[in-house]
One Martini backbone bead per residue (centre of mass of N, CA, C, O) as a GRO file, in nm:
protein
  262
    1MET     BB    1  -8.184   3.432   1.444
    2PRO     BB    2  -8.330   3.703   1.483
    3SER     BB    3  -8.630   3.804   1.649
    4THR     BB    4  -8.629   4.069   1.451
    5THR     BB    5  -8.825   4.239   1.203
    6LEU     BB    6  -8.804   4.516   0.988
    7LEU     BB    7  -9.074   4.702   0.833
    8GLY     BB    8  -9.017   4.922   0.542
    9ALA     BB    9  -8.934   5.236   0.364
   10PHE     BB   10  -8.633   5.161   0.325
   11GLY     BB   11  -8.367   5.277   0.125
   12GLN     BB   12  -8.510   5.552  -0.046
   13GLY     BB   13  -8.418   5.848   0.058
   14ASN     BB   14  -8.601   5.915   0.315
   15PHE     BB   15  -8.615   6.105   0.586
   16GLY     BB   16  -8.847   5.978   0.754
   17ASP     BB   17  -8.772   5.674   0.725
   18GLU     BB   18  -8.483   5.707   0.845
   19TRP     BB   19  -8.577   5.808   1.119
   20ILE     BB   20  -8.736   5.557   1.193
   21LEU     BB   21  -8.498   5.358   1.171
   22GLN     BB   22  -8.318   5.484   1.385
   23ARG     BB   23  -8.514   5.424   1.619
   24ALA     BB   24  -8.553   5.117   1.575
   25MET     BB   25  -8.246   5.042   1.619
   26GLU     BB   26  -8.251   5.132   1.917
   27ARG     BB   27  -8.480   4.924   2.008
   28TYR     BB   28  -8.354   4.699   1.779
   29PRO     BB   29  -8.027   4.619   1.750
   30GLN     BB   30  -8.068   4.302   1.624
   31ALA     BB   31  -8.209   4.371   1.380
   32ARG     BB   32  -8.362   4.316   1.082
   33VAL     BB   33  -8.426   4.419   0.734
   34LEU     BB   34  -8.728   4.488   0.540
   35SER     BB   35  -8.670   4.591   0.199
   36ARG     BB   36  -8.655   4.747  -0.126
   37GLY     BB   37  -8.406   4.890  -0.046
   38GLU     BB   38  -8.103   5.044   0.022
   39LEU     BB   39  -7.916   5.002   0.287
   40PRO     BB   40  -7.746   5.112   0.525
   41PRO     BB   41  -7.474   5.096   0.681
   42GLY     BB   42  -7.501   4.821   0.918
   43VAL     BB   43  -7.757   4.704   0.778
   44GLU     BB   44  -7.944   4.413   0.783
   45LYS     BB   45  -8.086   4.177   0.608
   46ALA     BB   46  -8.349   3.981   0.590
   47ARG     BB   47  -8.398   3.626   0.679
   48GLY     BB   48  -8.673   3.502   0.689
   49ILE     BB   49  -8.863   3.410   0.987
   50ALA     BB   50  -8.941   3.584   1.251
   51PRO     BB   51  -9.112   3.609   1.548
   52PHE     BB   52  -9.087   3.927   1.476
   53LEU     BB   53  -9.289   4.188   1.325
   54VAL     BB   54  -9.192   4.528   1.263
   55LEU     BB   55  -9.378   4.837   1.223
   56PRO     BB   56  -9.245   5.160   1.296
   57GLY     BB   57  -9.370   5.325   1.040
   58GLY     BB   58  -9.599   5.482   0.835
   59ALA     BB   59  -9.737   5.483   0.488
   60LEU     BB   60  -9.769   5.175   0.372
   61PHE     BB   61 -10.092   5.177   0.353
   62GLN     BB   62 -10.137   5.276   0.022
   63ASP     BB   63 -10.295   5.447  -0.294
   64LYS     BB   64 -10.133   5.705  -0.411
   65THR     BB   65  -9.848   5.609  -0.558
   66SER     BB   66  -9.892   5.275  -0.535
   67PRO     BB   67 -10.027   4.958  -0.566
   68PHE     BB   68  -9.776   4.780  -0.507
   69SER     BB   69  -9.705   4.863  -0.219
   70PHE     BB   70  -9.939   4.740  -0.066
   71TRP     BB   71  -9.893   4.439  -0.155
   72TRP     BB   72  -9.608   4.403  -0.043
   73TYR     BB   73  -9.672   4.448   0.259
   74LEU     BB   74  -9.898   4.244   0.285
   75PHE     BB   75  -9.735   3.995   0.209
   76GLN     BB   76  -9.533   4.007   0.446
   77VAL     BB   77  -9.741   3.977   0.668
   78VAL     BB   78  -9.875   3.710   0.580
   79VAL     BB   79  -9.619   3.534   0.583
   80HIS     BB   80  -9.560   3.572   0.887
   81LEU     BB   81  -9.824   3.462   0.990
   82TRP     BB   82  -9.798   3.183   0.854
   83GLY     BB   83  -9.510   3.143   1.022
   84GLY     BB   84  -9.594   3.253   1.336
   85ALA     BB   85  -9.582   3.543   1.372
   86ARG     BB   86  -9.557   3.852   1.527
   87VAL     BB   87  -9.736   4.163   1.486
   88ILE     BB   88  -9.597   4.507   1.504
   89ALA     BB   89  -9.776   4.808   1.471
   90GLN     BB   90  -9.645   5.139   1.434
   91ASP     BB   91  -9.727   5.442   1.342
   92GLN     BB   92  -9.990   5.431   1.157
   93ASP     BB   93 -10.092   5.535   0.822
   94LEU     BB   94 -10.439   5.559   0.666
   95SER     BB   95 -10.506   5.835   0.505
   96GLU     BB   96 -10.394   5.703   0.204
   97LEU     BB   97 -10.646   5.496   0.220
   98LYS     BB   98 -10.935   5.462   0.001
   99ASN     BB   99 -10.988   5.181  -0.071
  100GLY     BB  100 -11.224   4.963   0.043
  101TRP     BB  101 -11.095   4.686  -0.023
  102LEU     BB  102 -10.820   4.746   0.113
  103ARG     BB  103 -10.939   4.805   0.394
  104ASP     BB  104 -11.034   4.513   0.442
  105TRP     BB  105 -10.753   4.394   0.465
  106ILE     BB  106 -10.667   4.565   0.712
  107ARG     BB  107 -10.885   4.466   0.899
  108TRP     BB  108 -10.787   4.175   0.906
  109ILE     BB  109 -10.512   4.236   1.024
  110ILE     BB  110 -10.596   4.389   1.283
  111GLN     BB  111 -10.789   4.129   1.381
  112HIS     BB  112 -10.562   3.960   1.433
  113PRO     BB  113 -10.437   3.781   1.706
  114ARG     BB  114 -10.113   3.852   1.606
  115VAL     BB  115 -10.198   4.166   1.616
  116SER     BB  116 -10.050   4.492   1.663
  117PHE     BB  117 -10.225   4.816   1.626
  118ALA     BB  118 -10.096   5.147   1.571
  119MET     BB  119 -10.165   5.466   1.544
  120ARG     BB  120 -10.117   5.765   1.453
  121PRO     BB  121 -10.107   6.046   1.590
  122GLY     BB  122 -10.431   6.204   1.532
  123GLU     BB  123 -10.573   5.975   1.431
  124ARG     BB  124 -10.830   5.783   1.355
  125VAL     BB  125 -10.968   5.540   1.535
  126ILE     BB  126 -10.991   5.199   1.419
  127TRP     BB  127 -11.139   4.948   1.521
  128ASP     BB  128 -10.866   4.770   1.698
  129THR     BB  129 -10.719   5.025   1.764
  130ILE     BB  130 -10.457   5.248   1.860
  131GLU     BB  131 -10.289   5.509   2.001
  132GLY     BB  132  -9.980   5.613   1.952
  133GLU     BB  133  -9.652   5.698   1.860
  134ASP     BB  134  -9.391   5.842   1.748
  135GLY     BB  135  -9.140   5.682   1.522
  136VAL     BB  136  -8.924   5.877   1.672
  137ASN     BB  137  -8.640   6.048   1.760
  138PRO     BB  138  -8.483   6.265   1.943
  139LEU     BB  139  -8.285   6.518   1.836
  140ASN     BB  140  -7.952   6.619   1.931
  141LEU     BB  141  -8.018   6.943   1.858
  142SER     BB  142  -7.851   7.279   1.836
  143VAL     BB  143  -8.006   7.516   1.626
  144ALA     BB  144  -7.949   7.827   1.514
  145PRO     BB  145  -8.110   8.045   1.336
  146THR     BB  146  -8.005   8.218   1.011
  147LYS     BB  147  -8.276   8.183   0.864
  148GLU     BB  148  -8.604   8.236   0.775
  149HIS     BB  149  -8.721   8.046   0.510
  150LEU     BB  150  -8.876   7.727   0.456
  151TRP     BB  151  -8.921   7.494   0.181
  152VAL     BB  152  -9.133   7.186   0.174
  153PRO     BB  153  -9.196   6.987  -0.073
  154SER     BB  154  -9.384   6.798  -0.263
  155PRO     BB  155  -9.417   6.618  -0.554
  156TRP     BB  156  -9.720   6.784  -0.583
  157SER     BB  157  -9.636   7.062  -0.581
  158SER     BB  158  -9.753   7.383  -0.736
  159GLN     BB  159  -9.692   7.608  -0.498
  160PRO     BB  160  -9.503   7.843  -0.376
  161PRO     BB  161  -9.391   8.058  -0.198
  162THR     BB  162  -9.311   8.388  -0.244
  163SER     BB  163  -9.082   8.341  -0.014
  164PHE     BB  164  -8.740   8.204   0.023
  165ASP     BB  165  -8.419   8.063   0.153
  166GLY     BB  166  -8.512   7.753   0.149
  167LEU     BB  167  -8.466   7.408   0.009
  168PHE     BB  168  -8.631   7.092   0.085
  169PHE     BB  169  -8.566   6.750   0.010
  170SER     BB  170  -8.672   6.438   0.127
  171ASP     BB  171  -8.601   6.342  -0.165
  172GLY     BB  172  -8.546   6.278  -0.512
  173ARG     BB  173  -8.790   6.448  -0.549
  174GLY     BB  174  -8.759   6.714  -0.744
  175ASP     BB  175  -8.681   7.029  -0.966
  176TRP     BB  176  -8.639   7.278  -0.820
  177GLU     BB  177  -8.542   7.624  -0.882
  178LYS     BB  178  -8.351   7.898  -0.717
  179GLU     BB  179  -8.214   8.179  -0.690
  180GLU     BB  180  -8.058   8.239  -0.392
  181VAL     BB  181  -8.109   7.935  -0.289
  182ALA     BB  182  -8.092   7.696  -0.060
  183VAL     BB  183  -8.017   7.356  -0.146
  184TYR     BB  184  -8.151   7.038  -0.006
  185ARG     BB  185  -8.087   6.690  -0.016
  186HIS     BB  186  -8.148   6.406   0.096
  187GLN     BB  187  -7.918   6.176   0.240
  188PRO     BB  188  -7.825   5.879   0.289
  189GLY     BB  189  -7.764   5.855   0.639
  190LYS     BB  190  -7.845   6.194   0.695
  191VAL     BB  191  -8.041   6.303   0.924
  192ASP     BB  192  -7.887   6.527   1.081
  193ARG     BB  193  -7.818   6.705   0.837
  194SER     BB  194  -8.107   6.768   0.756
  195ALA     BB  195  -8.199   6.884   1.028
  196GLN     BB  196  -8.002   7.123   1.029
  197PHE     BB  197  -8.114   7.262   0.779
  198ILE     BB  198  -8.397   7.306   0.881
  199LEU     BB  199  -8.306   7.453   1.165
  200ASP     BB  200  -8.172   7.706   1.011
  201HIS     BB  201  -8.476   7.784   1.020
  202HIS     BB  202  -8.739   7.963   1.152
  203HIS     BB  203  -8.937   7.915   0.912
  204ILE     BB  204  -9.185   7.652   0.820
  205THR     BB  205  -9.285   7.514   0.510
  206SER     BB  206  -9.484   7.205   0.485
  207ALA     BB  207  -9.548   6.899   0.266
  208ARG     BB  208  -9.403   6.732   0.495
  209TYR     BB  209  -9.411   6.552   0.778
  210HIS     BB  210  -9.122   6.536   0.926
  211PRO     BB  211  -9.035   6.833   0.908
  212LEU     BB  212  -9.278   6.927   1.078
  213LEU     BB  213  -9.216   6.759   1.329
  214LEU     BB  214  -8.940   6.888   1.381
  215ALA     BB  215  -9.039   7.175   1.423
  216TRP     BB  216  -9.209   7.109   1.672
  217MET     BB  217  -8.982   6.982   1.850
  218ALA     BB  218  -8.807   7.270   1.815
  219GLY     BB  219  -9.006   7.532   1.816
  220ARG     BB  220  -9.103   7.608   1.530
  221PRO     BB  221  -9.243   7.790   1.313
  222ALA     BB  222  -9.537   7.674   1.120
  223LEU     BB  223  -9.662   7.527   0.804
  224ALA     BB  224  -9.923   7.338   0.662
  225ILE     BB  225  -9.934   7.127   0.356
  226GLY     BB  226 -10.250   6.969   0.274
  227PRO     BB  227 -10.487   6.761   0.293
  228GLU     BB  228 -10.777   6.709   0.413
  229HIS     BB  229 -10.735   6.469   0.662
  230GLY     BB  230 -10.447   6.441   0.658
  231LYS     BB  231 -10.136   6.414   0.799
  232LEU     BB  232 -10.080   6.723   0.806
  233HIS     BB  233 -10.344   6.806   0.938
  234HIS     BB  234 -10.315   6.639   1.196
  235LEU     BB  235 -10.046   6.765   1.290
  236ALA     BB  236 -10.143   7.058   1.306
  237GLN     BB  237 -10.351   7.006   1.529
  238ARG     BB  238 -10.148   6.908   1.743
  239ALA     BB  239  -9.946   7.172   1.719
  240GLY     BB  240 -10.101   7.446   1.634
  241TYR     BB  241 -10.103   7.479   1.331
  242PRO     BB  242 -10.133   7.595   1.042
  243TRP     BB  243 -10.348   7.534   0.746
  244GLY     BB  244 -10.321   7.414   0.395
  245GLU     BB  245 -10.365   7.300   0.068
  246GLU     BB  246 -10.230   7.573  -0.031
  247CYS     BB  247 -10.041   7.809  -0.127
  248SER     BB  248 -10.042   8.158  -0.009
  249SER     BB  249 -10.036   8.489   0.073
  250ASP     BB  250 -10.219   8.446   0.322
  251LEU     BB  251 -10.049   8.211   0.457
  252VAL     BB  252  -9.767   8.357   0.336
  253PRO     BB  253  -9.621   8.594   0.456
  254HIS     BB  254  -9.427   8.903   0.403
  255PRO     BB  255  -9.300   8.819   0.637
  256PRO     BB  256  -9.301   8.593   0.850
  257THR     BB  257  -9.488   8.500   1.139
  258GLN     BB  258  -9.565   8.418   1.476
  259VAL     BB  259  -9.867   8.306   1.423
  260TRP     BB  260  -9.784   8.003   1.355
  261GLY     BB  261  -9.627   7.908   1.583
  262PRO     BB  262  -9.670   7.713   1.867
   0.00000   0.00000   0.00000
């Protein structure tokens, strides 16, 4: 049995999670993967309890989208600890975990002697955690922008920018359509293709974390849209990007301007 199992929200067609998995497989090439989703070709599912359980990144412990998600990941961690494994959690985001009782469970996990727990950069370090690093690899892409403005909505976005040339969906959620706008949905196993579509635009307004992170890594001007003190807000503060809870004509001028940074 391989020495390492990777645990995450993989195989569910999400751009950010697949980017995290791509980096994790580079770091742990012999690892097997534990996930509820259908894994990309060439990635093997984990069987049994390996000596090391690695959580390479993401907002796994959250109560925003589904209460079941929290308990599934917690169960996997507890089972591995019970089986004697060491747990290494990297690039973890707890900003979307609000329930105090659930946070007590995470505190117990974090303080377990066989757990190493690193927070996502820019998040408030709590309990016995440390600040880690982004759980993604630098993508070796050199894409010169040919379009002006990309809008990356979250599934809960209620208001788009006043004008945009491209629309990118990080996963299968979202049914917006707009005439004369290029639309691309992330396809499983095609992280580089999605990144190329994002970087084909000069200005990026994003309500999703990893497209905004990609914009920062590539030096594109960008605007973050998300709740105050949430993961988009934290990333905007790190990158020096402007931020807002909702899109508005004040935040997204037409045409977009260089004052967005970075």
